[in-house]
Short mmCIF file of N, CA and C in Angstrom, two decimals:
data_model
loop_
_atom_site.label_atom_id
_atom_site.label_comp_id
_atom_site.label_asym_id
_atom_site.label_seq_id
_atom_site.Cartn_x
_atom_site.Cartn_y
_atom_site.Cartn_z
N UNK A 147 -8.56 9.34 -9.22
CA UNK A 147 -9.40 10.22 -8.43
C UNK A 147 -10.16 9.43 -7.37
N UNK A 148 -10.57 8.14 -7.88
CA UNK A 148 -11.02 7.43 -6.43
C UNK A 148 -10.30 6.91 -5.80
N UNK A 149 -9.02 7.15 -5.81
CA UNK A 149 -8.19 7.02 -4.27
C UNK A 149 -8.22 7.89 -3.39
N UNK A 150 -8.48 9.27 -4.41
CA UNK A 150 -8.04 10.49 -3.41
C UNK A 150 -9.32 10.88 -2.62
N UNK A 151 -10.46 10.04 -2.94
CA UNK A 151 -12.17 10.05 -2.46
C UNK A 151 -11.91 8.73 -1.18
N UNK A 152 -11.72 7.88 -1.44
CA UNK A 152 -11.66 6.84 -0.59
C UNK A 152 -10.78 7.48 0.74
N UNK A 153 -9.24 7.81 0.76
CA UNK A 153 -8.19 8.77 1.83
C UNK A 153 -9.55 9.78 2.21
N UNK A 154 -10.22 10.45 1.85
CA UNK A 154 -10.88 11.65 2.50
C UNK A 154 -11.65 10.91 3.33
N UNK A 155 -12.60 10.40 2.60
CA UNK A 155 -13.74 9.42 3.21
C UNK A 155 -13.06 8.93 4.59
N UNK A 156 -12.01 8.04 4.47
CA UNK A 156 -11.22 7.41 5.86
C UNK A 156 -11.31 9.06 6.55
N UNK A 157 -10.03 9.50 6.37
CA UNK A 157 -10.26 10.31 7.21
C UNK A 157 -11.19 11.43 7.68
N UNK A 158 -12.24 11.30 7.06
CA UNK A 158 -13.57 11.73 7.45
C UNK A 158 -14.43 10.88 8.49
N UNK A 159 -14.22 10.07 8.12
CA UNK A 159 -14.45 8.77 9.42
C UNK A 159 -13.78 8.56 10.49
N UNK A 160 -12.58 8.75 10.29
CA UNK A 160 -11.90 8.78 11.46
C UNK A 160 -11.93 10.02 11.93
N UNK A 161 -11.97 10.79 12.04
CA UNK A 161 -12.14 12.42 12.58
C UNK A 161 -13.69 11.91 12.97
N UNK A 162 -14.78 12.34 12.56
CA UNK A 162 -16.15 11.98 13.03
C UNK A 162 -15.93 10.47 14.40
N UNK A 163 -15.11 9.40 14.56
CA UNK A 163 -15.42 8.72 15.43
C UNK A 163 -14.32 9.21 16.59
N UNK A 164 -13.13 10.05 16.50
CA UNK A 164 -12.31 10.49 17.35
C UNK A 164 -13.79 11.56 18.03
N UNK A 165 -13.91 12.21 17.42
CA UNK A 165 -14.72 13.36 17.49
C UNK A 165 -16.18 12.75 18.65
N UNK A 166 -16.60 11.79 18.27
CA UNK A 166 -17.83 10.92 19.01
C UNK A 166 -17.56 10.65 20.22
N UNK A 167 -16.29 9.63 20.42
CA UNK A 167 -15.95 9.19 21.44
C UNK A 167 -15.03 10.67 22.22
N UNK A 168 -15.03 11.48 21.95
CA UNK A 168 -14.29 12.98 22.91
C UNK A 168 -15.64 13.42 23.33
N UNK A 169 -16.47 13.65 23.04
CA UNK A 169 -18.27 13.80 23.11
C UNK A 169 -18.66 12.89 23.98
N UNK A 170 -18.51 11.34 24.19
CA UNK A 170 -18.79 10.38 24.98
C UNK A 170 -17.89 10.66 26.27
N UNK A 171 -16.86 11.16 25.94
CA UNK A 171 -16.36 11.19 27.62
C UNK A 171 -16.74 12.17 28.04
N UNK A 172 -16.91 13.44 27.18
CA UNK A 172 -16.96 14.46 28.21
C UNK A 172 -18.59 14.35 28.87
N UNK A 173 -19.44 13.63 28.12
CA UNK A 173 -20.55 13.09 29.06
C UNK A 173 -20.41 12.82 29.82
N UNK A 174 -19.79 11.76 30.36
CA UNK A 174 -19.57 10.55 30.79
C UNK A 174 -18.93 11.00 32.33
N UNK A 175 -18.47 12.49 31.96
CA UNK A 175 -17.60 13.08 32.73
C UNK A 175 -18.62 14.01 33.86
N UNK A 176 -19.46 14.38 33.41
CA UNK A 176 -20.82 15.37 33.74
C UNK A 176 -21.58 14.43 34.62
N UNK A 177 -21.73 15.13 35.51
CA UNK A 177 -22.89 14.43 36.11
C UNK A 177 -24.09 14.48 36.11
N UNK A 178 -24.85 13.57 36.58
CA UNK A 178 -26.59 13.33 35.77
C UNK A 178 -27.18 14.98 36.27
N UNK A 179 -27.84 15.30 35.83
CA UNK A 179 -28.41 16.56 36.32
C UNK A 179 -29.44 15.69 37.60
N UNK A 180 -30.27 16.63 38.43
CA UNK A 180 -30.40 16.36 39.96
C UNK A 180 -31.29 17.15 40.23
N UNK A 181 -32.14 17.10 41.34
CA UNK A 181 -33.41 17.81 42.02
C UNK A 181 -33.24 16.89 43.86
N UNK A 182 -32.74 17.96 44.61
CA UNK A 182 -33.29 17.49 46.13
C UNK A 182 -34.30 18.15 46.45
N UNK A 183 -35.31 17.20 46.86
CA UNK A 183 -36.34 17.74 47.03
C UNK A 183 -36.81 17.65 48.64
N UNK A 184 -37.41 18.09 49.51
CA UNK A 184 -37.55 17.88 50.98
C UNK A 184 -39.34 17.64 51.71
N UNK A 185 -39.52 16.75 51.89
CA UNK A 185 -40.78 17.13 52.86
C UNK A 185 -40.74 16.87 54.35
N UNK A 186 -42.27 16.61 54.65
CA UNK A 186 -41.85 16.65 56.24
C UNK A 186 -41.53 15.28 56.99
N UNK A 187 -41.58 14.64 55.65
CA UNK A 187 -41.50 12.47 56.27
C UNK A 187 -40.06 12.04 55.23
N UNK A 188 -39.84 12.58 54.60
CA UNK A 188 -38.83 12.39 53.42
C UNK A 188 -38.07 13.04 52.78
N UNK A 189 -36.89 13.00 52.37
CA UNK A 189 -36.58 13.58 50.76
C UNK A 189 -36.54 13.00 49.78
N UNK A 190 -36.47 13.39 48.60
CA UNK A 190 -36.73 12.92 47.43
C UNK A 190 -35.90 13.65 46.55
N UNK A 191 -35.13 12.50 45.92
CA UNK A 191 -34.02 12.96 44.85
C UNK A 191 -34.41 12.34 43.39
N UNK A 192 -34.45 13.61 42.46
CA UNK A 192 -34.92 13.37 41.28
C UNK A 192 -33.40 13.49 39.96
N UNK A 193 -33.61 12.04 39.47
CA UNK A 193 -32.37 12.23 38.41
C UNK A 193 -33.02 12.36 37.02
N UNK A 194 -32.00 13.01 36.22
CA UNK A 194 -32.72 12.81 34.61
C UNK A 194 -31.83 11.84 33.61
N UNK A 195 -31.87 10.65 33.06
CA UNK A 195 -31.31 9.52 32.44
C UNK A 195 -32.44 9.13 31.66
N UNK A 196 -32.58 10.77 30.08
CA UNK A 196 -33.42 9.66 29.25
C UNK A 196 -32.50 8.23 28.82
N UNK A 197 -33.32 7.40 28.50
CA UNK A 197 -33.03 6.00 27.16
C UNK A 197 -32.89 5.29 28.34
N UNK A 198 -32.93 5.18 29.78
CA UNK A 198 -32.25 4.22 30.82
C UNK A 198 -33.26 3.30 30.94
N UNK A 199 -32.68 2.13 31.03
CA UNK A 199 -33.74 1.16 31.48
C UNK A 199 -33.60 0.75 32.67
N UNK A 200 -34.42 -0.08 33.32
CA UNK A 200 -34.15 -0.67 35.08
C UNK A 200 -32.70 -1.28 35.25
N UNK A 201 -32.59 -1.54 34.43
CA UNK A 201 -31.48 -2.82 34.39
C UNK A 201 -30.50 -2.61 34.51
N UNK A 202 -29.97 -0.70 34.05
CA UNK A 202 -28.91 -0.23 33.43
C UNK A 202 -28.76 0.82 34.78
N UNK A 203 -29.41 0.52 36.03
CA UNK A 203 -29.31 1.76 37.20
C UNK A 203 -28.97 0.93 38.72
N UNK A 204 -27.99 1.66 38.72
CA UNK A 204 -27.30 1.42 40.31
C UNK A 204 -27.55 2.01 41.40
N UNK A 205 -28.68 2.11 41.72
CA UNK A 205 -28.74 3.08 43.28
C UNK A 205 -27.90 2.82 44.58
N UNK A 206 -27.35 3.46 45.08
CA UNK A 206 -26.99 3.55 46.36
C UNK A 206 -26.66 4.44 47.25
N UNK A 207 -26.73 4.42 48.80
CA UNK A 207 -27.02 5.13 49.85
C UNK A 207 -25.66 5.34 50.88
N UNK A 208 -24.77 5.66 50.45
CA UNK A 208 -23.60 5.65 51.61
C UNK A 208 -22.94 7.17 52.32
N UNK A 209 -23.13 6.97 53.32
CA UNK A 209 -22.69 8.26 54.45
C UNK A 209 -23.66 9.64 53.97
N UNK A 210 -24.64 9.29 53.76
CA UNK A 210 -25.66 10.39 53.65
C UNK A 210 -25.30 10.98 52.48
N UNK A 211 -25.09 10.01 50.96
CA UNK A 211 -24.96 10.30 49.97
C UNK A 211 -26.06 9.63 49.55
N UNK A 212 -26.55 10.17 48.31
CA UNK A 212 -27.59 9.22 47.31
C UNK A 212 -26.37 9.26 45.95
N UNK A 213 -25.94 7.64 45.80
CA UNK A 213 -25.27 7.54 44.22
C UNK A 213 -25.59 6.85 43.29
N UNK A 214 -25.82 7.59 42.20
CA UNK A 214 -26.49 6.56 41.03
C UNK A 214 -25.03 6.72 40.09
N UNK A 215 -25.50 5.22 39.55
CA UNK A 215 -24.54 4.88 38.36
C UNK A 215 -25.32 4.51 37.59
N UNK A 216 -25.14 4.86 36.30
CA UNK A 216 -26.08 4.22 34.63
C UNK A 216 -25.12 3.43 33.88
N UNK A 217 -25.26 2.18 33.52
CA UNK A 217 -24.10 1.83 32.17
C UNK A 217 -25.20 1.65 31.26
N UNK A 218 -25.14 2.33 30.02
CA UNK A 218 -26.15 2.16 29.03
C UNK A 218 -25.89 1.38 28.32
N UNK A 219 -26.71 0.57 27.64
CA UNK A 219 -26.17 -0.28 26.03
C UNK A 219 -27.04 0.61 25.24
N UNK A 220 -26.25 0.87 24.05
CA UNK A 220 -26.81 0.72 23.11
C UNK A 220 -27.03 -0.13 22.25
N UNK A 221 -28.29 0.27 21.68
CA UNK A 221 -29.24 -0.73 20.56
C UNK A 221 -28.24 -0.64 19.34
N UNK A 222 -28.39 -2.27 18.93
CA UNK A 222 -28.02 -2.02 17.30
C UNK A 222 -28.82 -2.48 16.80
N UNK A 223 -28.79 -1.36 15.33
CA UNK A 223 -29.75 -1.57 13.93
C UNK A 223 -28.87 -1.93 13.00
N UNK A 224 -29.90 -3.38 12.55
CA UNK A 224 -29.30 -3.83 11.23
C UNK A 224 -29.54 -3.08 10.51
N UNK A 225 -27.85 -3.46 9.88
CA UNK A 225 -28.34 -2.78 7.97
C UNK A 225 -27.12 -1.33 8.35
N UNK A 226 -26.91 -0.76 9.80
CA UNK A 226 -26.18 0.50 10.21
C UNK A 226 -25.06 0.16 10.84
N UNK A 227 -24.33 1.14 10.66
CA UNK A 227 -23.06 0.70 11.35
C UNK A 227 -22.80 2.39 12.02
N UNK A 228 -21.84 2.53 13.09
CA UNK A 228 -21.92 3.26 14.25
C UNK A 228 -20.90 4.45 13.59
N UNK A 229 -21.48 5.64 13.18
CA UNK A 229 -20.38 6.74 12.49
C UNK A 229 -20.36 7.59 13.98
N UNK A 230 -20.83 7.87 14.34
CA UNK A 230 -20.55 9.16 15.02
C UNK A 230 -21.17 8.83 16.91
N UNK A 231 -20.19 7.89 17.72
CA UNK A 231 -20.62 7.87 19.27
C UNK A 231 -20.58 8.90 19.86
N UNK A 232 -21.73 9.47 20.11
CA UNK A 232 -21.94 10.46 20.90
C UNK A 232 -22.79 10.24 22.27
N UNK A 233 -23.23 9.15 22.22
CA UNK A 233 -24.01 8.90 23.77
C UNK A 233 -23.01 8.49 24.95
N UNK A 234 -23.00 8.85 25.81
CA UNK A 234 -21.93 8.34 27.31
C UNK A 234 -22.59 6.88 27.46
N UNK A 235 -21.99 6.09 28.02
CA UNK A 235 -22.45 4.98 28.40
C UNK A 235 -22.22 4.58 29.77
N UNK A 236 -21.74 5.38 30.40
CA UNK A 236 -21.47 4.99 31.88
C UNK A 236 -21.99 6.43 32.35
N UNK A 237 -22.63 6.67 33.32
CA UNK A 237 -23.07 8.21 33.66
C UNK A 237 -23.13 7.91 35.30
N UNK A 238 -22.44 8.81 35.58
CA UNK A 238 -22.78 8.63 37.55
C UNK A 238 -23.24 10.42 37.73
N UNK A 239 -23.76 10.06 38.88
CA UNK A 239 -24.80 11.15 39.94
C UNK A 239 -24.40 11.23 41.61
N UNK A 240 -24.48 11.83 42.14
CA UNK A 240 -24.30 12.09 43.60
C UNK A 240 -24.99 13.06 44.18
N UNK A 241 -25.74 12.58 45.08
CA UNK A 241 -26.44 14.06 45.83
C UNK A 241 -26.25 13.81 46.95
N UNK A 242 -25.91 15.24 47.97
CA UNK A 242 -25.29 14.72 49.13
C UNK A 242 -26.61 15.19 50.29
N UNK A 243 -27.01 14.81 50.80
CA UNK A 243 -28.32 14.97 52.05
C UNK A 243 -27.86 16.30 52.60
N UNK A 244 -28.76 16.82 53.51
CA UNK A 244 -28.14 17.79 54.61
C UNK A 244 -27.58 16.96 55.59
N UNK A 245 -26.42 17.94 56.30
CA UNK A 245 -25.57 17.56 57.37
C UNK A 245 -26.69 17.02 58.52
N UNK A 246 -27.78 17.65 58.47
CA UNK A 246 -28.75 17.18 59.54
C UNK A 246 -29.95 16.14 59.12
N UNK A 247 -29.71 15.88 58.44
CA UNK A 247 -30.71 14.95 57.60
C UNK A 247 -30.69 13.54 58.38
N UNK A 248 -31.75 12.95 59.21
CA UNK A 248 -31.72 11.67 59.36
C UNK A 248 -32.97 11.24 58.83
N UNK A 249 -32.55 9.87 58.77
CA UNK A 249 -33.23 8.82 57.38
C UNK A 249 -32.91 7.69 57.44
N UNK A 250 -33.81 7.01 57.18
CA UNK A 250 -34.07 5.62 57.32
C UNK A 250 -33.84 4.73 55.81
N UNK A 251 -32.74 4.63 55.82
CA UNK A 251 -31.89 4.30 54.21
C UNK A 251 -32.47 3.08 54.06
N UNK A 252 -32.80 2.07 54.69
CA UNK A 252 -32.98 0.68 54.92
C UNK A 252 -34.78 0.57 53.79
N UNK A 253 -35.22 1.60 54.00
CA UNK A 253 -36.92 2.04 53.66
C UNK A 253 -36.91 2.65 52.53
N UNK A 254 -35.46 3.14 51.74
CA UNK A 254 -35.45 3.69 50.58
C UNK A 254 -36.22 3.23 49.58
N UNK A 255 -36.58 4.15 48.20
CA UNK A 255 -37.43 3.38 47.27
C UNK A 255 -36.64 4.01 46.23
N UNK A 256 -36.76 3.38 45.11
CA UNK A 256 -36.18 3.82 43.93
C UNK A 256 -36.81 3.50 42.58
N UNK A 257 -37.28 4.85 41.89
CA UNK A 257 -38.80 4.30 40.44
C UNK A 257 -38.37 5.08 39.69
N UNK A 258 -38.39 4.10 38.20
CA UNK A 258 -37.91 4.75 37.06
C UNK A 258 -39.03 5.03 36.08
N UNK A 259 -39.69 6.09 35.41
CA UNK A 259 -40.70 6.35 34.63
C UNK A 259 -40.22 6.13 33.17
N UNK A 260 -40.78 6.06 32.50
CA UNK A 260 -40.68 5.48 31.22
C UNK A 260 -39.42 6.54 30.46
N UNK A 261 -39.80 7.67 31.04
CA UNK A 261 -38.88 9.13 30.55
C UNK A 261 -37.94 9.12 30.84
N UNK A 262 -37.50 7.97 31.51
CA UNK A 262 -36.00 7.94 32.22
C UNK A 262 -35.84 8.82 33.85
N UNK A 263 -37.12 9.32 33.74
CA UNK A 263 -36.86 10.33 35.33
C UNK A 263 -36.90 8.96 36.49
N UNK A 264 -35.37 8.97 36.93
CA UNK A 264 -35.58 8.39 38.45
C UNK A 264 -35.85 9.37 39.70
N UNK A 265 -36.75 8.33 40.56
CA UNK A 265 -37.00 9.21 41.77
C UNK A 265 -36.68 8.36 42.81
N UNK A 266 -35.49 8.47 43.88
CA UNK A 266 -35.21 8.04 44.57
C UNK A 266 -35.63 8.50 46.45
N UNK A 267 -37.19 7.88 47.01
CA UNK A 267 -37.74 8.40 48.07
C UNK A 267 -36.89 8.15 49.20
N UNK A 268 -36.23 8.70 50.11
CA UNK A 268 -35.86 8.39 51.33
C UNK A 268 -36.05 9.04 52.71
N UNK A 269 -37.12 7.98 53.09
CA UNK A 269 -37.84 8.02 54.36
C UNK A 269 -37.28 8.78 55.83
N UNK A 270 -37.24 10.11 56.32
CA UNK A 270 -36.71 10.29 57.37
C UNK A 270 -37.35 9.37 58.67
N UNK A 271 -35.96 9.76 59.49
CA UNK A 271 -35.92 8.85 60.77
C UNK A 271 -36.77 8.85 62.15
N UNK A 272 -37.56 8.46 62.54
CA UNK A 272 -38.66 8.94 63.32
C UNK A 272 -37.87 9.27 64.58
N UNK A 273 -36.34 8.64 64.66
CA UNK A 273 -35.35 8.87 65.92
C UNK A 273 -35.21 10.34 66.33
N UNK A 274 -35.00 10.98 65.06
CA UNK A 274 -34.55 12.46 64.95
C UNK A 274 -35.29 13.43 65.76
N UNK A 275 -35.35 14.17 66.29
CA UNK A 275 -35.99 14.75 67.56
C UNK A 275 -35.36 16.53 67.42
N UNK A 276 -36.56 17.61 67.44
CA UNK A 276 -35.81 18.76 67.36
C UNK A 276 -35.31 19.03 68.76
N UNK A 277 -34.42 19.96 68.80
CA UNK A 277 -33.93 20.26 70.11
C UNK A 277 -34.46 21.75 70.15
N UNK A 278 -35.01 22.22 71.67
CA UNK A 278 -35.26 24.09 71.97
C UNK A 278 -33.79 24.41 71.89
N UNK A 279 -34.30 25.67 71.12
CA UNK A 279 -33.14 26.58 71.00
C UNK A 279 -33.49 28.07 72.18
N UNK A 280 -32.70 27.80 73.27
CA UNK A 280 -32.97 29.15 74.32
C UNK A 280 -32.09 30.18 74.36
N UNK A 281 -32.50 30.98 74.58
CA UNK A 281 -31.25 33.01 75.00
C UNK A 281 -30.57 31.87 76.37
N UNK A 282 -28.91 32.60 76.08
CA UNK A 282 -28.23 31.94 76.91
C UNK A 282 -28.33 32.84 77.91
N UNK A 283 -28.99 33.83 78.31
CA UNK A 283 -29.30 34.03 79.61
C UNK A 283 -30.62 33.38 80.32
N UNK A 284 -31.31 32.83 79.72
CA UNK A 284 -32.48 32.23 80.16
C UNK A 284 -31.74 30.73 80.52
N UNK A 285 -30.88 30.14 79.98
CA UNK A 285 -30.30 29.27 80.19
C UNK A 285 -29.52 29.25 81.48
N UNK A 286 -29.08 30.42 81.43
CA UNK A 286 -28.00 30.28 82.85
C UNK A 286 -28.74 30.43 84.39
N UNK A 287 -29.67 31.14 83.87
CA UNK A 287 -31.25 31.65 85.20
C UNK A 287 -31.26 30.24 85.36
N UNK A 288 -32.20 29.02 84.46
CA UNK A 288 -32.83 27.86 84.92
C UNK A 288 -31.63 27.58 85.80
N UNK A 289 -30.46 27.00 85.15
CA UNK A 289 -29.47 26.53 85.44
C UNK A 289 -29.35 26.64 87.55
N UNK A 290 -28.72 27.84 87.37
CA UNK A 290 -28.85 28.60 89.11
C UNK A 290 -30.30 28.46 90.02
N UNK A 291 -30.98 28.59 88.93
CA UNK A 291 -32.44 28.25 90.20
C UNK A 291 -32.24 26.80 90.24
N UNK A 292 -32.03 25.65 88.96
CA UNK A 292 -32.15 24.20 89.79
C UNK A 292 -30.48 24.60 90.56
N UNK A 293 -29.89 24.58 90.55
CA UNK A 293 -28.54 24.44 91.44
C UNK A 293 -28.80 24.69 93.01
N UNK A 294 -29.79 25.96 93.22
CA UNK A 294 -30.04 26.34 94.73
C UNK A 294 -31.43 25.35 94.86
N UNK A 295 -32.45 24.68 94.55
CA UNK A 295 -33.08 23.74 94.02
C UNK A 295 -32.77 22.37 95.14
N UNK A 296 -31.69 22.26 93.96
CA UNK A 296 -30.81 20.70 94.26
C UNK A 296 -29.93 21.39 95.36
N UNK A 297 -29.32 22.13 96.14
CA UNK A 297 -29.11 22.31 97.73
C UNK A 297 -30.36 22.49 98.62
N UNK A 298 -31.13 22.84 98.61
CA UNK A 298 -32.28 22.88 99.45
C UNK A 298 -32.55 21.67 99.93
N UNK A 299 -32.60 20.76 98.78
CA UNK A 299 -33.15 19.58 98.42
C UNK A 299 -32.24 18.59 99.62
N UNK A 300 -31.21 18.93 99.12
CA UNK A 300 -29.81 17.97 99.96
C UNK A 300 -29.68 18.49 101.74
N UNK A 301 -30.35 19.85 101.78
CA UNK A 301 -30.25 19.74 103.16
C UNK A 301 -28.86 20.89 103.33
N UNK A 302 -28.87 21.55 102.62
CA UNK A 302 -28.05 22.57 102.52
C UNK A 302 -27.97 23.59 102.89
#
C-alpha cells in the first residue's frame, strides 16, 4: 500500500508543478496593469508590480512608448522546497503616449514605493506650441486681403 501512496503523491506533485508553471506563463503573458495619467507639464504612468524591487525594473522610453520589464527572483526559505510556482518572473508593460504628446524623455523620472507602485514622470516639451484652429472661410478672407496687400505693396 505504500507504493500505491508514494505513485499518487508523485503524481500529485507533478500535476501541482505542471499546473504552477501554466499559471506562471499565463502571467508572464499579461501585462502589468497601467494608469496614464496627464497634466499640464507632464504625464505620468503608473504600474502595479507588488514584491518588485529596484533592481528587478527596466524602464524605458522608445518612439513615444513607456516600457517596463520586471525579472523577479524569488526568495528561498530554508527548511521549504517549491510545490506549487505560481508567481511570473519576467512581467513586461507598455503604455503608448498620445500621437500628440511631446516630451522631454531625456528628464524622465522613474520611483518605486515600497508597494511595488512604479511611477514613471515624463516631462512635456516646452518646444510643443498649440496651433489656432480657424473657419476655413475666415482663412481664405485673410488669405485674399494679404494677396491684394502684397500687390499694392509691389506696385501693382
Amino acid at each position: 500500500m505504500t507504493g500505491i501512496r508514494e505513485i499518487g503523491e508523485s503524481v500529485a506533485n507533478t500535476v501541482l508543478e505542471r499546473v504552477g508553471r501554466g499559471m506562471s506563463r499565463v502571467q508572464e503573458r499579461k501585462p502589468l496593469p497601467h494608469d496614464l495619467l496627464e497634466s499640464d507639464d507632464a504625464y505620468l504612468v503608473v504600474f502595479d508590480a507588488p514584491g518588485v524591487q529596484r533592481s528587478d525594473v527596466q524602464v524605458r522610453f522608445l518612439d513615444g512608448e513607456v516600457q517596463v520589464r520586471v525579472d523577479r527572483f524569488r526568495e528561498f526559505y530554508e527548511g521549504f522546497e517549491m510545490r506549487f510556482p505560481g508567481r511570473g518572473l519576467s512581467l513586461d508593460g507598455a503604455v503608448t503616449l498620445p500621437d500628440d504628446a511631446a516630451v522631454d524623455a531625456g528628464s524622465a523620472s522613474a520611483t518605486l514605493a515600497d508597494n511595488g507602485t512604479l511611477r514613471i514622470r515624463i516631462p512635456k516639451d516646452d518646444r510643443a506650441t498649440d496651433v489656432a484652429v480657424v473657419d476655413e472661410d475666415e482663412e481664405n478672407a485673410h488669405d485674399e486681403g494679404g494677396a491684394a496687400e502684397n500687390a499694392a505693396g509691389n506696385g501693382a
